[in-house]
mmCIF file of C-alpha atoms in Angstrom:
data_model
loop_
_atom_site.group_PDB
_atom_site.id
_atom_site.type_symbol
_atom_site.label_atom_id
_atom_site.label_comp_id
_atom_site.label_asym_id
_atom_site.label_seq_id
_atom_site.Cartn_x
_atom_site.Cartn_y
_atom_site.Cartn_z
ATOM 1 C CA MET A 513 -66.339 -22.820 45.987
ATOM 2 C CA SER A 514 -64.844 -19.940 44.035
ATOM 3 C CA THR A 515 -62.943 -17.121 45.680
ATOM 4 C CA ASN A 516 -62.918 -13.570 44.372
ATOM 5 C CA PRO A 517 -59.403 -12.909 42.952
ATOM 6 C CA THR A 518 -59.370 -9.541 44.719
ATOM 7 C CA THR A 519 -59.889 -11.151 48.129
ATOM 8 C CA SER A 520 -57.259 -9.867 50.522
ATOM 9 C CA ILE A 521 -54.741 -12.273 52.068
ATOM 10 C CA GLY A 522 -53.063 -11.310 55.336
ATOM 11 C CA PRO A 523 -49.260 -10.994 55.629
ATOM 12 C CA PRO A 524 -48.648 -14.261 57.560
ATOM 13 C CA ARG A 525 -50.541 -16.309 54.983
ATOM 14 C CA ARG A 526 -48.855 -14.486 52.075
ATOM 15 C CA ILE A 527 -45.431 -15.205 53.551
ATOM 16 C CA ALA A 528 -46.275 -18.854 54.247
ATOM 17 C CA ARG A 529 -47.523 -19.407 50.695
ATOM 18 C CA ALA A 530 -44.546 -17.694 49.113
ATOM 19 C CA THR A 531 -41.832 -19.347 51.228
ATOM 20 C CA ALA A 532 -43.218 -22.906 51.306
ATOM 21 C CA PRO A 533 -41.581 -23.802 47.959
ATOM 22 C CA PHE A 534 -38.131 -23.110 49.417
ATOM 23 C CA VAL A 535 -38.818 -25.298 52.436
ATOM 24 C CA VAL A 536 -39.858 -28.093 50.071
ATOM 25 C CA GLY A 537 -36.797 -27.501 47.861
ATOM 26 C CA ALA A 538 -34.479 -27.578 50.876
ATOM 27 C CA LEU A 539 -36.051 -30.823 52.096
ATOM 28 C CA VAL A 540 -35.775 -32.482 48.673
ATOM 29 C CA THR A 541 -32.138 -31.361 48.423
ATOM 30 C CA LEU A 542 -31.446 -32.696 51.923
ATOM 31 C CA VAL A 543 -32.971 -36.084 51.065
ATOM 32 C CA ALA A 544 -30.900 -36.241 47.841
ATOM 33 C CA PHE A 545 -27.778 -35.364 49.836
ATOM 34 C CA LEU A 546 -28.491 -38.103 52.389
ATOM 35 C CA LEU A 547 -29.047 -40.637 49.601
ATOM 36 C CA LEU A 548 -25.839 -39.622 47.786
ATOM 37 C CA ARG A 549 -23.561 -38.803 50.734
ATOM 38 C CA ASN A 550 -21.640 -42.094 50.571
ATOM 39 C CA THR A 551 -20.777 -41.460 46.915
ATOM 40 C CA LEU A 552 -19.673 -37.836 47.329
ATOM 41 C CA PRO A 553 -15.954 -37.030 47.308
ATOM 42 C CA ASP A 554 -14.313 -35.525 50.404
ATOM 43 C CA ARG A 555 -13.506 -32.427 48.374
ATOM 44 C CA PHE A 556 -16.867 -31.319 46.981
ATOM 45 C CA ALA A 557 -17.014 -29.042 43.931
ATOM 46 C CA THR A 558 -19.262 -26.092 44.727
ATOM 47 C CA HIS A 559 -18.433 -23.625 41.977
ATOM 48 C CA PHE A 560 -17.858 -24.098 38.276
ATOM 49 C CA GLY A 561 -16.408 -21.882 35.565
ATOM 50 C CA LEU A 562 -18.013 -21.208 32.201
ATOM 51 C CA ASP A 563 -16.120 -24.191 30.800
ATOM 52 C CA GLY A 564 -17.937 -26.457 33.299
ATOM 53 C CA LYS A 565 -14.764 -27.270 35.245
ATOM 54 C CA ALA A 566 -14.821 -27.019 39.021
ATOM 55 C CA ASP A 567 -12.987 -24.016 40.445
ATOM 56 C CA GLY A 568 -14.346 -23.896 44.007
ATOM 57 C CA TYR A 569 -14.481 -26.635 46.629
ATOM 58 C CA SER A 570 -15.906 -27.387 50.078
ATOM 59 C CA SER A 571 -16.546 -30.414 52.220
ATOM 60 C CA PRO A 572 -19.875 -32.113 51.428
ATOM 61 C CA THR A 573 -21.333 -30.939 54.744
ATOM 62 C CA THR A 574 -20.256 -27.347 54.094
ATOM 63 C CA ALA A 575 -21.719 -27.556 50.596
ATOM 64 C CA LEU A 576 -25.030 -28.728 52.044
ATOM 65 C CA GLY A 577 -24.947 -25.764 54.432
ATOM 66 C CA GLN A 578 -24.307 -23.443 51.501
ATOM 67 C CA TYR A 579 -27.263 -24.951 49.645
ATOM 68 C CA MET A 580 -29.522 -24.437 52.651
ATOM 69 C CA LEU A 581 -28.291 -20.847 52.910
ATOM 70 C CA VAL A 582 -29.216 -20.231 49.260
ATOM 71 C CA PHE A 583 -32.746 -21.513 49.940
ATOM 72 C CA ALA A 584 -32.963 -19.268 53.031
ATOM 73 C CA VAL A 585 -31.830 -16.199 51.070
ATOM 74 C CA GLU A 586 -34.302 -16.936 48.258
ATOM 75 C CA ALA A 587 -37.097 -17.432 50.811
ATOM 76 C CA ALA A 588 -36.189 -14.168 52.565
ATOM 77 C CA GLY A 589 -36.273 -12.286 49.263
ATOM 78 C CA ILE A 590 -39.645 -13.736 48.336
ATOM 79 C CA ALA A 591 -40.941 -13.051 51.862
ATOM 80 C CA GLY A 592 -39.912 -9.414 51.457
ATOM 81 C CA ALA A 593 -41.717 -9.276 48.139
ATOM 82 C CA GLY A 594 -44.735 -10.913 49.768
ATOM 83 C CA LEU A 595 -44.874 -8.158 52.351
ATOM 84 C CA SER A 596 -44.589 -5.405 49.772
ATOM 85 C CA ILE A 597 -47.129 -6.642 47.199
ATOM 86 C CA GLN A 598 -50.822 -5.983 47.047
ATOM 87 C CA PRO A 599 -52.622 -8.537 49.218
ATOM 88 C CA ALA A 600 -55.028 -9.561 46.445
ATOM 89 C CA LEU A 601 -55.308 -13.300 45.840
ATOM 90 C CA ARG A 602 -54.265 -12.940 42.183
ATOM 91 C CA THR A 603 -51.057 -11.090 43.094
ATOM 92 C CA VAL A 604 -50.178 -13.597 45.814
ATOM 93 C CA ARG A 605 -50.805 -16.428 43.353
ATOM 94 C CA VAL A 606 -48.344 -14.965 40.832
ATOM 95 C CA LEU A 607 -45.663 -14.512 43.507
ATOM 96 C CA THR A 608 -46.217 -18.044 44.790
ATOM 97 C CA VAL A 609 -46.001 -19.527 41.299
ATOM 98 C CA PHE A 610 -42.738 -17.631 40.722
ATOM 99 C CA ALA A 611 -41.421 -18.949 44.045
ATOM 100 C CA TRP A 612 -42.240 -22.548 43.064
ATOM 101 C CA GLY A 613 -40.430 -22.094 39.754
ATOM 102 C CA LEU A 614 -37.348 -20.583 41.385
ATOM 103 C CA ALA A 615 -37.244 -23.250 44.093
ATOM 104 C CA GLY A 616 -37.684 -26.001 41.494
ATOM 105 C CA ALA A 617 -34.808 -24.697 39.364
ATOM 106 C CA THR A 618 -32.564 -24.261 42.398
ATOM 107 C CA THR A 619 -33.337 -27.753 43.658
ATOM 108 C CA TYR A 620 -32.579 -29.224 40.241
ATOM 109 C CA LEU A 621 -29.215 -27.441 40.075
ATOM 110 C CA PHE A 622 -28.111 -28.593 43.523
ATOM 111 C CA ILE A 623 -29.093 -32.206 42.875
ATOM 112 C CA ALA A 624 -27.485 -32.098 39.419
ATOM 113 C CA VAL A 625 -24.222 -30.871 40.959
ATOM 114 C CA MET A 626 -24.268 -33.679 43.527
ATOM 115 C CA GLY A 627 -25.068 -36.249 40.862
ATOM 116 C CA SER A 628 -22.425 -35.108 38.390
ATOM 117 C CA LEU A 629 -19.465 -35.161 40.723
ATOM 118 C CA GLY A 630 -16.708 -37.586 40.029
ATOM 119 C CA GLY A 631 -13.397 -37.242 41.764
ATOM 120 C CA ALA A 632 -12.850 -33.703 43.003
ATOM 121 C CA ASP A 633 -10.177 -32.979 40.400
ATOM 122 C CA SER A 634 -12.306 -34.230 37.519
ATOM 123 C CA ALA A 635 -15.633 -32.652 38.548
ATOM 124 C CA GLN A 636 -17.505 -31.324 35.529
ATOM 125 C CA PHE A 637 -20.831 -29.533 35.342
ATOM 126 C CA PRO A 638 -22.004 -29.171 31.742
ATOM 127 C CA LEU A 639 -23.760 -25.891 30.989
ATOM 128 C CA TYR A 640 -26.789 -27.678 29.566
ATOM 129 C CA HIS A 641 -27.824 -28.167 33.197
ATOM 130 C CA LEU A 642 -28.622 -24.451 33.339
ATOM 131 C CA ALA A 643 -31.089 -24.855 30.487
ATOM 132 C CA LEU A 644 -32.545 -27.952 32.132
ATOM 133 C CA ALA A 645 -32.910 -26.016 35.406
ATOM 134 C CA ALA A 646 -34.894 -23.361 33.541
ATOM 135 C CA VAL A 647 -37.116 -26.053 31.996
ATOM 136 C CA VAL A 648 -37.659 -27.655 35.418
ATOM 137 C CA GLY A 649 -38.440 -24.240 36.915
ATOM 138 C CA VAL A 650 -41.006 -23.456 34.222
ATOM 139 C CA ALA A 651 -42.583 -26.920 34.573
ATOM 140 C CA VAL A 652 -42.835 -26.598 38.357
ATOM 141 C CA ALA A 653 -44.257 -23.084 38.009
ATOM 142 C CA ALA A 654 -46.823 -24.312 35.461
ATOM 143 C CA ALA A 655 -47.865 -27.118 37.802
ATOM 144 C CA ALA A 656 -48.150 -24.631 40.672
ATOM 145 C CA TRP A 657 -50.246 -22.320 38.505
ATOM 146 C CA ALA A 658 -52.557 -25.153 37.490
ATOM 147 C CA GLY A 659 -52.851 -26.293 41.097
ATOM 148 C CA SER A 660 -53.561 -22.778 42.348
ATOM 149 C CA ARG A 661 -56.318 -22.282 39.749
ATOM 150 C CA ARG A 662 -58.083 -25.411 41.021
ATOM 151 C CA GLN A 663 -57.902 -24.209 44.622
ATOM 152 C CA SER A 664 -59.360 -20.762 43.975
#
């Protein structure tokens, strides 16, 4: 059954569609954290300079909290956009696809940081991960776009 792309979508449904990717990203990050927690150093690198060397640290639990906060802030921003956009199905689809791409890239970065940590003093995060995060984001967005086209 095909839906008219100008069909209006109410605010609660727009917000749910647009913020779901961040809930999924947070859950995937949480699962990765739980799987890796025994291998993480007590002093967890949470910020890296342009040379890829760690220059900010937290405990692993604090870092996880920071990651969840980033997902919450991204979701809040997308929710605000969802409230301010035209309620047409096509517009909501574009916002949702963007949200999936952003959540996918963010999830990749957080898991890559957890996976690349050695000892706290030797933590390195190569900049190529930023390019890979962009590739992951585009791939997730493309999959979301393809999936949303089948549903409409």
